[in-house]
Tab-separated table of C-alpha atoms and ligand atoms in Angstrom:
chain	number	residue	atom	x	y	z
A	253	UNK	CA	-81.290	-25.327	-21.392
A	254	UNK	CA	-78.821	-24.301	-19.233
A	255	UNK	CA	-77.798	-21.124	-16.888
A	256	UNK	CA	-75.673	-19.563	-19.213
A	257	UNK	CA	-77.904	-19.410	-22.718
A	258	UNK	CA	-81.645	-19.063	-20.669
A	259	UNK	CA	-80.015	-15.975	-17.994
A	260	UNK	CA	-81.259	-18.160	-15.136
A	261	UNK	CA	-79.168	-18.370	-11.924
A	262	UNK	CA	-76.654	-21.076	-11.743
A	263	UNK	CA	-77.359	-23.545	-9.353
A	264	UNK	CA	-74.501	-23.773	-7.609
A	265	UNK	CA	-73.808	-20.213	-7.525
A	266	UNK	CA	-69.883	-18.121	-6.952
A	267	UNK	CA	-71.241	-17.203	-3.346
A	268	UNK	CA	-74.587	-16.510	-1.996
A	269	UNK	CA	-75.609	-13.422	-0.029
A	270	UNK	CA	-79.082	-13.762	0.089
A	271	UNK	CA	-78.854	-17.587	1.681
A	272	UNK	CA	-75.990	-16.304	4.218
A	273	UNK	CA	-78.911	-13.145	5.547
A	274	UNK	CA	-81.880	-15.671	5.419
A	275	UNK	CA	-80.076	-17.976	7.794
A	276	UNK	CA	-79.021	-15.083	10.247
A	277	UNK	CA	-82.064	-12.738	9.547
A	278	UNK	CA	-83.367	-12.377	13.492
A	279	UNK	CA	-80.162	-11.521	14.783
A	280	UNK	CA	-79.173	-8.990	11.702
A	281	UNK	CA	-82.592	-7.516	11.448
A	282	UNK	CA	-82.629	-6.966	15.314
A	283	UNK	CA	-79.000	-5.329	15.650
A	284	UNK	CA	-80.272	-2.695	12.612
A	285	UNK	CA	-83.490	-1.833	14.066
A	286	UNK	CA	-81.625	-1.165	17.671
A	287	UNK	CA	-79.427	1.285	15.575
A	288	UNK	CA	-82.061	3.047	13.541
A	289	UNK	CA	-83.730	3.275	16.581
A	290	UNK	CA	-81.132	4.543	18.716
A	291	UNK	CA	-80.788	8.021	16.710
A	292	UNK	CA	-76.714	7.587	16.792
A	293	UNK	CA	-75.340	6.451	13.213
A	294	UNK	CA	-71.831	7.686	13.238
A	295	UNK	CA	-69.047	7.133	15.485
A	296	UNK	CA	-71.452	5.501	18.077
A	297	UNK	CA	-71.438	3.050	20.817
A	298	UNK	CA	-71.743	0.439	18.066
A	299	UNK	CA	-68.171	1.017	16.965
A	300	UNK	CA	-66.799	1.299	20.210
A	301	UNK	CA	-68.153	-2.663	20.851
A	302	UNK	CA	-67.362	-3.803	17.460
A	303	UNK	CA	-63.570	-2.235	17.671
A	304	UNK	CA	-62.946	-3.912	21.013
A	305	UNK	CA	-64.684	-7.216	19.602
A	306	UNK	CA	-62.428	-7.512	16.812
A	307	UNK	CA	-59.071	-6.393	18.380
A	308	UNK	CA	-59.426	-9.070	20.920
A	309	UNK	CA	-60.454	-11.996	18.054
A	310	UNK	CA	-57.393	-10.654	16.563
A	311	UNK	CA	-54.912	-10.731	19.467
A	312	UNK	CA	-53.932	-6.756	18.705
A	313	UNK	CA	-54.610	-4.327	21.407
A	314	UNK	CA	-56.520	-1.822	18.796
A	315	UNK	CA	-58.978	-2.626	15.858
A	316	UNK	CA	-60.121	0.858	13.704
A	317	UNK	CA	-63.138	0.765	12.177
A	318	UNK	CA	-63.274	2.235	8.612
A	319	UNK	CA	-64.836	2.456	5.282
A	320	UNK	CA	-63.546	-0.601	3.503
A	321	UNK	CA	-60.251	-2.529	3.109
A	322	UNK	CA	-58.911	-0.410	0.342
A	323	UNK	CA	-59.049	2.715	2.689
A	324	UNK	CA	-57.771	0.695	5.664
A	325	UNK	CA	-54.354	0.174	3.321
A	326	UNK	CA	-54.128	3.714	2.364
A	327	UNK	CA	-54.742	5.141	6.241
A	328	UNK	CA	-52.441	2.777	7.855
A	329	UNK	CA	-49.418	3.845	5.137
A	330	UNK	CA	-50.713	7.403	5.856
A	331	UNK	CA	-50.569	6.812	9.746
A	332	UNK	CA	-46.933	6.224	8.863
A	333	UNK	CA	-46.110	9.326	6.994
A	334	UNK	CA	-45.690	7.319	3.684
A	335	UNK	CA	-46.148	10.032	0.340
A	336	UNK	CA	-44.385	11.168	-3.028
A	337	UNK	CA	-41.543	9.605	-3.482
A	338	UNK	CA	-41.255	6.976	-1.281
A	339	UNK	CA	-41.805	3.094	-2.410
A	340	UNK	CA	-43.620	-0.016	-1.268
A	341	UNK	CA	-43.098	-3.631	-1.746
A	342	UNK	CA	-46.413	-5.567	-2.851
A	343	UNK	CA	-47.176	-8.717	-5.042
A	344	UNK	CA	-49.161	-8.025	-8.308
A	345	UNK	CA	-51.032	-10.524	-7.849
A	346	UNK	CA	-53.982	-8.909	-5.717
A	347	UNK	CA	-56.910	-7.250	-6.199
A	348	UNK	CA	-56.018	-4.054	-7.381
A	349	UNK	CA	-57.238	-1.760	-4.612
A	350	UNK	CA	-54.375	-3.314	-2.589
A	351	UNK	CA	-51.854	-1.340	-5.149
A	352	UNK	CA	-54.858	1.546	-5.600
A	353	UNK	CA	-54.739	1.943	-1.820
A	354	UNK	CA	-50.823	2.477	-2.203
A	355	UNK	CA	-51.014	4.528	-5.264
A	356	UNK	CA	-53.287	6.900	-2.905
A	357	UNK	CA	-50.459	8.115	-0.957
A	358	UNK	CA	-48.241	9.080	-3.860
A	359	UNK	CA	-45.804	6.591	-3.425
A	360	UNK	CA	-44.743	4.051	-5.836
A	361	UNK	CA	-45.577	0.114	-5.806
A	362	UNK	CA	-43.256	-1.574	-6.322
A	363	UNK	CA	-43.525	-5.208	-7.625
A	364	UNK	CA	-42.758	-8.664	-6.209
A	365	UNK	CA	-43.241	-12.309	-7.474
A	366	UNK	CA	-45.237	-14.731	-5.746
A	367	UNK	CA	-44.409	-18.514	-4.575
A	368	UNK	CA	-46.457	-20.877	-7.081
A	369	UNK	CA	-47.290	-23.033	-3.911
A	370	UNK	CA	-49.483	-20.505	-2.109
A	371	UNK	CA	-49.769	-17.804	-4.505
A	372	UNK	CA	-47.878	-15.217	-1.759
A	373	UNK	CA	-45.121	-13.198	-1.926
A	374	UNK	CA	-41.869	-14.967	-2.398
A	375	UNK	CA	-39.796	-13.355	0.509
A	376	UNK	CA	-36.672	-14.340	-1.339
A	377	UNK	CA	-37.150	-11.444	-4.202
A	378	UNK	CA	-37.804	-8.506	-1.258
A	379	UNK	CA	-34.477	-8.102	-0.194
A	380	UNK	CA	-33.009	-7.395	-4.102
A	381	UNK	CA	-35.783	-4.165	-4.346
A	382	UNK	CA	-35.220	-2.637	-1.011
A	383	UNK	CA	-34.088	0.739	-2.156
A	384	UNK	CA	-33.390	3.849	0.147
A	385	UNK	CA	-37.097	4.598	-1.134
A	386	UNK	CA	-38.812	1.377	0.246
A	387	UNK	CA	-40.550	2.408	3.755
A	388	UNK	CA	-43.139	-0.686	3.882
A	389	UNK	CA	-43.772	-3.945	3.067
A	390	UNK	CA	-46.875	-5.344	2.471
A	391	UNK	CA	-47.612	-8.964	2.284
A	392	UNK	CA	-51.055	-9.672	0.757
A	393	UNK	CA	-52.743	-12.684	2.890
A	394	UNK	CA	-54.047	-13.590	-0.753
A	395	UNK	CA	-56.856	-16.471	-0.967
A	396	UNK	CA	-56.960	-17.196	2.874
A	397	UNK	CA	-53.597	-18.227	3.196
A	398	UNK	CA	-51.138	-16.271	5.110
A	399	UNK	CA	-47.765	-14.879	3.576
A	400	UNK	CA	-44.513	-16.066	5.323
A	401	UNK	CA	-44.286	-13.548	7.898
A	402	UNK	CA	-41.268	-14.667	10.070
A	403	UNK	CA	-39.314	-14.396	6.742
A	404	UNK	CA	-41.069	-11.152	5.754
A	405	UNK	CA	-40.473	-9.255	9.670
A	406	UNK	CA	-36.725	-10.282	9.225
A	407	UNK	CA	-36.436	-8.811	5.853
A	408	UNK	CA	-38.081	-5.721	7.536
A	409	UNK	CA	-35.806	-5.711	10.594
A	410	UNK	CA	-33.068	-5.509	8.612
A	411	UNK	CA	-34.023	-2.820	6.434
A	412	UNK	CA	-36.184	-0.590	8.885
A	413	UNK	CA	-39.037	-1.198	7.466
A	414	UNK	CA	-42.292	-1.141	8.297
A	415	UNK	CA	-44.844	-4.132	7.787
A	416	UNK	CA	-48.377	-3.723	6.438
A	417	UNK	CA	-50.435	-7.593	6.117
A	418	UNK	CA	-53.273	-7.213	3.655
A	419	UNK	CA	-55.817	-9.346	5.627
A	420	UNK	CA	-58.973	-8.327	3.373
A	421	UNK	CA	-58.935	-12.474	2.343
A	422	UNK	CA	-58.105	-13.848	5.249
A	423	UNK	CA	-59.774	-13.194	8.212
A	424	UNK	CA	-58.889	-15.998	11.182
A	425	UNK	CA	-56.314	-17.567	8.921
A	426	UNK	CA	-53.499	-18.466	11.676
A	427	UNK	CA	-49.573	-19.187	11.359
A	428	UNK	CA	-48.551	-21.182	14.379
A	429	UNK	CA	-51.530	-19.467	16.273
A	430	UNK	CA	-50.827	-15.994	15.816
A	431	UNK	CA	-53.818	-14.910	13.905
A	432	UNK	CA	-53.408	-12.639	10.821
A	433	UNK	CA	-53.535	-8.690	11.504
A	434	UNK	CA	-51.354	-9.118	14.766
A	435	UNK	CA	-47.999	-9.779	13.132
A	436	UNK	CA	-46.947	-6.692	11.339
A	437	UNK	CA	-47.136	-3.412	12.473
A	438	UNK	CA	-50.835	-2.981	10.881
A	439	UNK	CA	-53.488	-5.510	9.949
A	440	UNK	CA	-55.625	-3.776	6.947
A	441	UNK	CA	-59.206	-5.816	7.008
A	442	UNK	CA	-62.262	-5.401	4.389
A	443	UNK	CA	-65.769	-6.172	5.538
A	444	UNK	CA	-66.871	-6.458	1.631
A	445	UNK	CA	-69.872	-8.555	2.594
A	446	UNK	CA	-68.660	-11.950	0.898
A	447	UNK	CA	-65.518	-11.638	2.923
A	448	UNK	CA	-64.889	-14.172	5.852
A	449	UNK	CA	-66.318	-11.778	7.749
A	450	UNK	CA	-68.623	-9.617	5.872
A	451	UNK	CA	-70.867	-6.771	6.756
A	452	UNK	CA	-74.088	-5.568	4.198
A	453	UNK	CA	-72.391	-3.221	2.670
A	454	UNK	CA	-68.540	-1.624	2.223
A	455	UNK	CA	-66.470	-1.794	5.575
A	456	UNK	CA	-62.772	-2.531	6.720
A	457	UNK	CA	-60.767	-2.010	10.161
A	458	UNK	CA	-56.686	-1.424	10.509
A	459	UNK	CA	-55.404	-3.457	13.702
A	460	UNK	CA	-52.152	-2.420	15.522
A	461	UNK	CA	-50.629	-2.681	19.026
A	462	UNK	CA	-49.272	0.659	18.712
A	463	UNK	CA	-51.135	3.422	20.993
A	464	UNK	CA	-49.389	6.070	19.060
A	465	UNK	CA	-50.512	4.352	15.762
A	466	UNK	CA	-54.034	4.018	17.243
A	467	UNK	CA	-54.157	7.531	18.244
A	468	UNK	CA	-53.056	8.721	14.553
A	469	UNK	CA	-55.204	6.549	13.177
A	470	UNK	CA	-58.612	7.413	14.628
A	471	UNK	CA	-58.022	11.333	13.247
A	472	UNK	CA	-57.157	10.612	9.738
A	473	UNK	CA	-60.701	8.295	9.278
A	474	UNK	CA	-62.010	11.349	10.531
A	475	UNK	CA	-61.060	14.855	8.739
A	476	UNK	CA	-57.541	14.169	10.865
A	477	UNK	CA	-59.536	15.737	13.795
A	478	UNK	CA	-58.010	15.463	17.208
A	479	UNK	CA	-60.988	17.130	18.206
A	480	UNK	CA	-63.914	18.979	16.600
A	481	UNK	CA	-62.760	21.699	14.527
A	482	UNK	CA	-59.194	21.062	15.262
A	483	UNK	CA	-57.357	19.444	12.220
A	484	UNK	CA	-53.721	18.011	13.551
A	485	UNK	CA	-53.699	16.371	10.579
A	486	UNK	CA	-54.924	16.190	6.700
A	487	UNK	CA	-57.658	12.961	6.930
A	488	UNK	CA	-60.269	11.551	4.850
A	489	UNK	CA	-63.948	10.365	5.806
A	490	UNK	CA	-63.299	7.035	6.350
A	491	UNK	CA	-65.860	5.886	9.024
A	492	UNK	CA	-67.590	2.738	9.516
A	493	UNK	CA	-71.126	3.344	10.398
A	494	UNK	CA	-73.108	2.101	13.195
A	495	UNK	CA	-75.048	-0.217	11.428
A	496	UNK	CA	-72.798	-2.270	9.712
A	497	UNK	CA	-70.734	-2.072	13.146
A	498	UNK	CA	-73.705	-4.343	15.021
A	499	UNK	CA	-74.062	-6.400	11.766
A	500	UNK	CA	-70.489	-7.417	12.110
A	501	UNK	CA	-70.728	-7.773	15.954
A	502	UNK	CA	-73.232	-10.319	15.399
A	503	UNK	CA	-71.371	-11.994	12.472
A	504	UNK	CA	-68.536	-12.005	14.767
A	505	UNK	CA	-68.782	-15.082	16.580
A	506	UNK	CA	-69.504	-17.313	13.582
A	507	UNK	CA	-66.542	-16.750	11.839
A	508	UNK	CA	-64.303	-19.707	12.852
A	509	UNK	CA	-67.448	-21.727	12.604
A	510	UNK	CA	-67.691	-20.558	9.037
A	511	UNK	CA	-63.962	-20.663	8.116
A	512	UNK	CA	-64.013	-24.383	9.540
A	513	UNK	CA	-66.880	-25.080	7.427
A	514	UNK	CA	-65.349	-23.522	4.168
A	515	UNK	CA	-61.924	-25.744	5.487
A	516	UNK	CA	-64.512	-28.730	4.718
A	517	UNK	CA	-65.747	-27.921	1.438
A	518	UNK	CA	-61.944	-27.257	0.714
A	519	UNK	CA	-61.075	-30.763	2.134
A	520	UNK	CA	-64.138	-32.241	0.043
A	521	UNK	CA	-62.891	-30.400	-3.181
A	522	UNK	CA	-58.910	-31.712	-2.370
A	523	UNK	CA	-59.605	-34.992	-2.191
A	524	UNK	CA	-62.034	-35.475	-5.456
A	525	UNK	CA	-58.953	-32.974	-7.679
A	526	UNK	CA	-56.455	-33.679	-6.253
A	527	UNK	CA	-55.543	-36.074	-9.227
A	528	UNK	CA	-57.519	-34.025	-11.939
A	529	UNK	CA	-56.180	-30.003	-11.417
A	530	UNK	CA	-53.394	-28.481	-9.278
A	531	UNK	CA	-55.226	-28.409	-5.569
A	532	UNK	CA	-54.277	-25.328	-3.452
A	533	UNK	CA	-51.515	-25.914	-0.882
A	534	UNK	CA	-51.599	-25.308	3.357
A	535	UNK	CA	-48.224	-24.952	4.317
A	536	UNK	CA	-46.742	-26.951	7.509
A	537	UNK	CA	-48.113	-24.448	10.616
A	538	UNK	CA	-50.933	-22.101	8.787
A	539	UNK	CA	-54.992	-22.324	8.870
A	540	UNK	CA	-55.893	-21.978	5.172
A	541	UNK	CA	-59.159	-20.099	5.738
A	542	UNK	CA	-60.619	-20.608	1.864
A	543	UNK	CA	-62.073	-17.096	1.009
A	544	UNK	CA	-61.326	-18.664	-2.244
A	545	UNK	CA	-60.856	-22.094	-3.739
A	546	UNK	CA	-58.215	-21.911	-6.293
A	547	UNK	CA	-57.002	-24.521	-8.855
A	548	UNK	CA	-54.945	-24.304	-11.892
A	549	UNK	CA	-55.856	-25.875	-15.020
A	550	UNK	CA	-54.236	-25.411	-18.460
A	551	UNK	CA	-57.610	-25.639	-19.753
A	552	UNK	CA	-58.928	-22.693	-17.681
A	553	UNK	CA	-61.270	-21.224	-19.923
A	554	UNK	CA	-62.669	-24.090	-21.668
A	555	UNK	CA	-63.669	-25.672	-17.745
A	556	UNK	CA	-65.003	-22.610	-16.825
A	557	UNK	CA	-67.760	-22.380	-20.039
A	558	UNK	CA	-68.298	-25.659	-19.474
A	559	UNK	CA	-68.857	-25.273	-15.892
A	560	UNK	CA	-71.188	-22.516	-16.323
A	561	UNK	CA	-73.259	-24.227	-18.844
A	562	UNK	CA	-73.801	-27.558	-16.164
A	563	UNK	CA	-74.872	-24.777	-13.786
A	564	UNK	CA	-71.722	-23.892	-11.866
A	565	UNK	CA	-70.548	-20.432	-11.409
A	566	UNK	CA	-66.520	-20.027	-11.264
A	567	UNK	CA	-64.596	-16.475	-11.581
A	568	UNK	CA	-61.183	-15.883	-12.156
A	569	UNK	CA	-58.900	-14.004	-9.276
A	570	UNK	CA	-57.240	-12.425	-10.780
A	571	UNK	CA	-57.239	-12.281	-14.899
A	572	UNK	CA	-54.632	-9.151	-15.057
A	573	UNK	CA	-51.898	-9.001	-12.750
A	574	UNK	CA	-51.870	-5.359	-11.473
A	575	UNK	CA	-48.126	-4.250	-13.536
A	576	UNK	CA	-49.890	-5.313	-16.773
A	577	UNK	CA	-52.834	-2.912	-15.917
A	578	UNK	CA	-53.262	-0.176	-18.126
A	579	UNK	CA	-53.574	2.451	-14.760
A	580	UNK	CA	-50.137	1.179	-14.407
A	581	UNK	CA	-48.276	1.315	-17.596
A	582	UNK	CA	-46.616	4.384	-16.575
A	583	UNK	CA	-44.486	2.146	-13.648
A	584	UNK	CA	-42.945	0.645	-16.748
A	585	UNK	CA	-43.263	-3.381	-16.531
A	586	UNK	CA	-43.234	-5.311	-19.119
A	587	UNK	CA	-44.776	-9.150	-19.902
A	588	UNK	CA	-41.716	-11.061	-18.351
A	589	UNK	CA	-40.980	-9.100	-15.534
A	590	UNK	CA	-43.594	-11.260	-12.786
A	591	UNK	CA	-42.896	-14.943	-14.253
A	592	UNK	CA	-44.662	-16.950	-11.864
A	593	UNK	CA	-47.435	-14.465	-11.704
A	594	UNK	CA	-47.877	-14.242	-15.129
A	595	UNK	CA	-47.180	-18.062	-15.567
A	596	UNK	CA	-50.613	-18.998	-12.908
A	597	UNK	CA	-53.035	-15.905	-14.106
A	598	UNK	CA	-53.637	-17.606	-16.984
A	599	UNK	CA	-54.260	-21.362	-15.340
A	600	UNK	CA	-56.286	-20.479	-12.347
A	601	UNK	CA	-60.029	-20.991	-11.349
A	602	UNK	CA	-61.477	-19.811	-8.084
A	603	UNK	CA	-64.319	-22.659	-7.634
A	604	UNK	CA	-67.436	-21.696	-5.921
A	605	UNK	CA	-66.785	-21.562	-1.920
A	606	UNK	CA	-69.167	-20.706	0.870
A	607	UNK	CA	-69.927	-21.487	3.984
A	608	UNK	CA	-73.788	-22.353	3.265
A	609	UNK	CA	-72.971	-24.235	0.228
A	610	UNK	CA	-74.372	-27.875	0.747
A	611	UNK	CA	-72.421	-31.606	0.316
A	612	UNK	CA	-74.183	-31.580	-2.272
A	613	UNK	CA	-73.622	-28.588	-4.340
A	614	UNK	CA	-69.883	-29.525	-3.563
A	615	UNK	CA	-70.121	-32.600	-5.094
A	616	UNK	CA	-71.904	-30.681	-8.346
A	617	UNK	CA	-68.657	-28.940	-9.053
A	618	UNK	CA	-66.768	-31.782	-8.395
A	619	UNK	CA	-68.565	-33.567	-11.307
A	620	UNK	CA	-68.591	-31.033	-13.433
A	621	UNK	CA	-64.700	-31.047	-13.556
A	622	UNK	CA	-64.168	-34.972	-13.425
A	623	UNK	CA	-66.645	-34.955	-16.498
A	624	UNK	CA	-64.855	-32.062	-18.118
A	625	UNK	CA	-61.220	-34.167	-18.046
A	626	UNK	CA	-63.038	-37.400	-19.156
A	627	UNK	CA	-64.782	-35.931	-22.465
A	628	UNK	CA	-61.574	-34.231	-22.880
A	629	UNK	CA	-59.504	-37.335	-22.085
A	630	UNK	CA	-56.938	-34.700	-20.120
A	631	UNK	CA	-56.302	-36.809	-16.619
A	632	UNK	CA	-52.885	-37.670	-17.831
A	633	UNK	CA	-51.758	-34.153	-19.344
A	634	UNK	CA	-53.259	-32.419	-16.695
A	635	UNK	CA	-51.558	-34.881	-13.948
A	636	UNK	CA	-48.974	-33.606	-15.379
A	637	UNK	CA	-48.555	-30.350	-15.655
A	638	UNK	CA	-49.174	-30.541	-11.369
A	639	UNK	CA	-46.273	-31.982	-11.493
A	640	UNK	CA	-44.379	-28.757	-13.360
A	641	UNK	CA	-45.859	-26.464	-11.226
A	642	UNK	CA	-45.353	-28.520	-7.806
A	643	UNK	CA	-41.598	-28.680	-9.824
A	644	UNK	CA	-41.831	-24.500	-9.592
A	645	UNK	CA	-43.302	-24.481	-5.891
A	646	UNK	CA	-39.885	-23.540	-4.179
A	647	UNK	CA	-39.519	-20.456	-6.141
B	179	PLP	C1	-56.568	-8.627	-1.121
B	179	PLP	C2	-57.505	-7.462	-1.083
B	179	PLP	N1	-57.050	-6.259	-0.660
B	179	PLP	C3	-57.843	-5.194	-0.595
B	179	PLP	C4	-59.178	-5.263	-0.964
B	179	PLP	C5	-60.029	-4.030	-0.907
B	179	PLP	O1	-61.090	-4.172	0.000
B	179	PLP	P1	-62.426	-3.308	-0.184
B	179	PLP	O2	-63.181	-3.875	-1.335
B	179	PLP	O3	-63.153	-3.493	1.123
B	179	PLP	O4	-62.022	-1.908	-0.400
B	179	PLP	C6	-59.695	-6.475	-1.404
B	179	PLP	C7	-61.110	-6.572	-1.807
B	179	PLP	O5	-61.486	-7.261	-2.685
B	179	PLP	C8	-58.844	-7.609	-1.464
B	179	PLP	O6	-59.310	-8.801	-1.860
């Protein structure tokens, strides 16, 4: 019997909620029952500590709290008067509220490769789409790993642009200690509660250095209200609420304890693969901080099913790259247009990764996979196809 033909839970699940609250449960249950208490649930003291909290674990003089990452895209690009007509540069590879998020305003995505290395945008293609359209850039931290932003802020400098880093999967990830969210003009965060820093239930935060940007941004979260009943501007509800704002101040302080311990499971998973799959990369100078664990296989989707039926619980991030969605057909891009993108989506598995997974459940994937490529007798082909994509890693 196994978990996928009897319905039972794998045992060594994707991630693990339930595991992450049991191990925190005094602290979380005691910040919510202070809030429920305190008869203020909106725009509250809570989010006043939580804001400053963040900004300073970011290095940015201003965090804003708000509903969830996808919303923390679309008010930062809003903050900066970006509508109809005008275009942005993103990867395809994302999730898809990253290019939702953009859609929002009414401008247009528009699409960039990525680097088959780290799976981020490949800084080399920006400069060939910069159109008299393109008003932001925005580099999608994807994975945990952080995009090249020197190379990105140049491109931007020399075009006027503005900079936007899609942080949802990479809270704490650094690049020669400047932490992600503090390079670019905005840092968009999501709280989603599996991120590296989750809350228990939707939540993001845009981080800036800008008072002006600030300023802008804490109206449009909020009806665009400069005060009550006086709209300077046309906003959204986009708060985040006092309770998940002491959830995340507890969670707070863990998270480089957490990301360290997800950089061991990583460093566990590396060394056993390394001769099996293709092992994700950490570039000279950046802390990887492994929101996901993501190999490539050829035999994707014959691993996975086999995976799942020893127990082990894999997803795919993502299947459909977001210009061969159907809600974008209309931008016109065809199978061919993303090649590397197109080339990994079909290769890679995101292995399970969290920070309360044991040695042990670690070393259950780990055998899953060696046993997979020994029935299969693949070691050699699959050796070798590493060796065509490490060939493809420059691009
Ligand atoms: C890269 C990326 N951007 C944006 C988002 C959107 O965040 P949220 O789900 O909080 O709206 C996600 C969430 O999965 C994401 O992974």
């Amino acid at each position: 019997m196994t978990a996928s033909n009897t319905g039972s839970a794998p045992s060594v699940p994707f991630g693990n909620m339930k595991i992450h609250y049991e191990q925190h449960k005094a602290r979380i249950d005691e910040a919510v029952q202070r809030v429920l208490a305190s008869g203020y649930y909106i725009l509250g003291p809570e989010l006043d500590k939580f804001e400053a909290e963040f900004a300073q674990f970011v290095g940015c003089k201003y965090a804003v709290g708000c509903a969830s990452g996808t919303e923390a895209i679309y008010l930062a690009l809003a903050a900066a008067g970006v509508t109809t007509g005008d275009e942005v540069l993103v990867v395809a590879h994302t999730a898809v509220p990253t290019i939702s998020a953009i859609s929002m305003t009414g401008a247009t995505p528009v699409f960039v490769d990525i680097k088959a290395s780290t799976y981020v945008m490949r800084e080399t293609e920006l400069e060939a789409k910069v159109t008299p359209k393109t008003k932001v850039i925005v580099p999608v931290h994807l994975y945990g790993h952080m995009a090249d932003m020197e190379a990105v802020m140049k491109v931007a400098a020399r075009h006027n642009l503005k900079v936007l880093e899609d942080v949802a999967q990479a809270t704490g990830a650094t690049y020669r200690g400047a932490v992600a969210g503090s390079i670019g003009d905005w840092g968009a965060f999501s709280f989603y509660p599996s991120k590296n820093l989750g809350a228990f239930g939707d939540g993001g935060a845009v981080t800036t250095n800008s008072e002006a940007e600030y300023k802008k941004l804490i109206m449009l979260r909020n009806y665009g209200q400069s005060k009550r009943y006086y709209h300077d501007h046309i906003g959204i509800n986009s708060r985040l609420d006092e309770i998940q704002c002491a959830i995340l101040s507890v969670q707070l302080p863990f998270v480089n304890q957490w990301n360290e311990r997800r950089r061991e499971i990583a460093a566990r998973y590396t060394a056993a693969l390394k001769d099996l799959v293709v092992t994700p990369v950490e570039q000279p100078g950046y802390k990887h901080v492994y929101h996901l664990y993501v190999i490539q296989t050829p035999y994707r989707d014959e691993m996975q099913q086999y995976l799942l039926e020893r127990g082990v619980q894999c997803l795919i991030h993502y299947p459909i790259p977001a210009h061969l969605q159907s809600a974008y057909a209309h931008l016109g891009y065809k199978p061919g247009s993303l090649p590397t993108t197109e080339h990994i989506v079909k290769r890679i598995l995101s292995l399970p990764m969290f920070p309360e997974m044991t040695d042990e459940q670690v070393d259950q994937v780990i055998d899953g996979i060696a046993e997979f490529c020994k029935e299969k007798a693949l070691t050699t082909d699959v050796a070798a196809q590493a060796v065509d994509v490490a060939a493809t890693a420059a691009h």
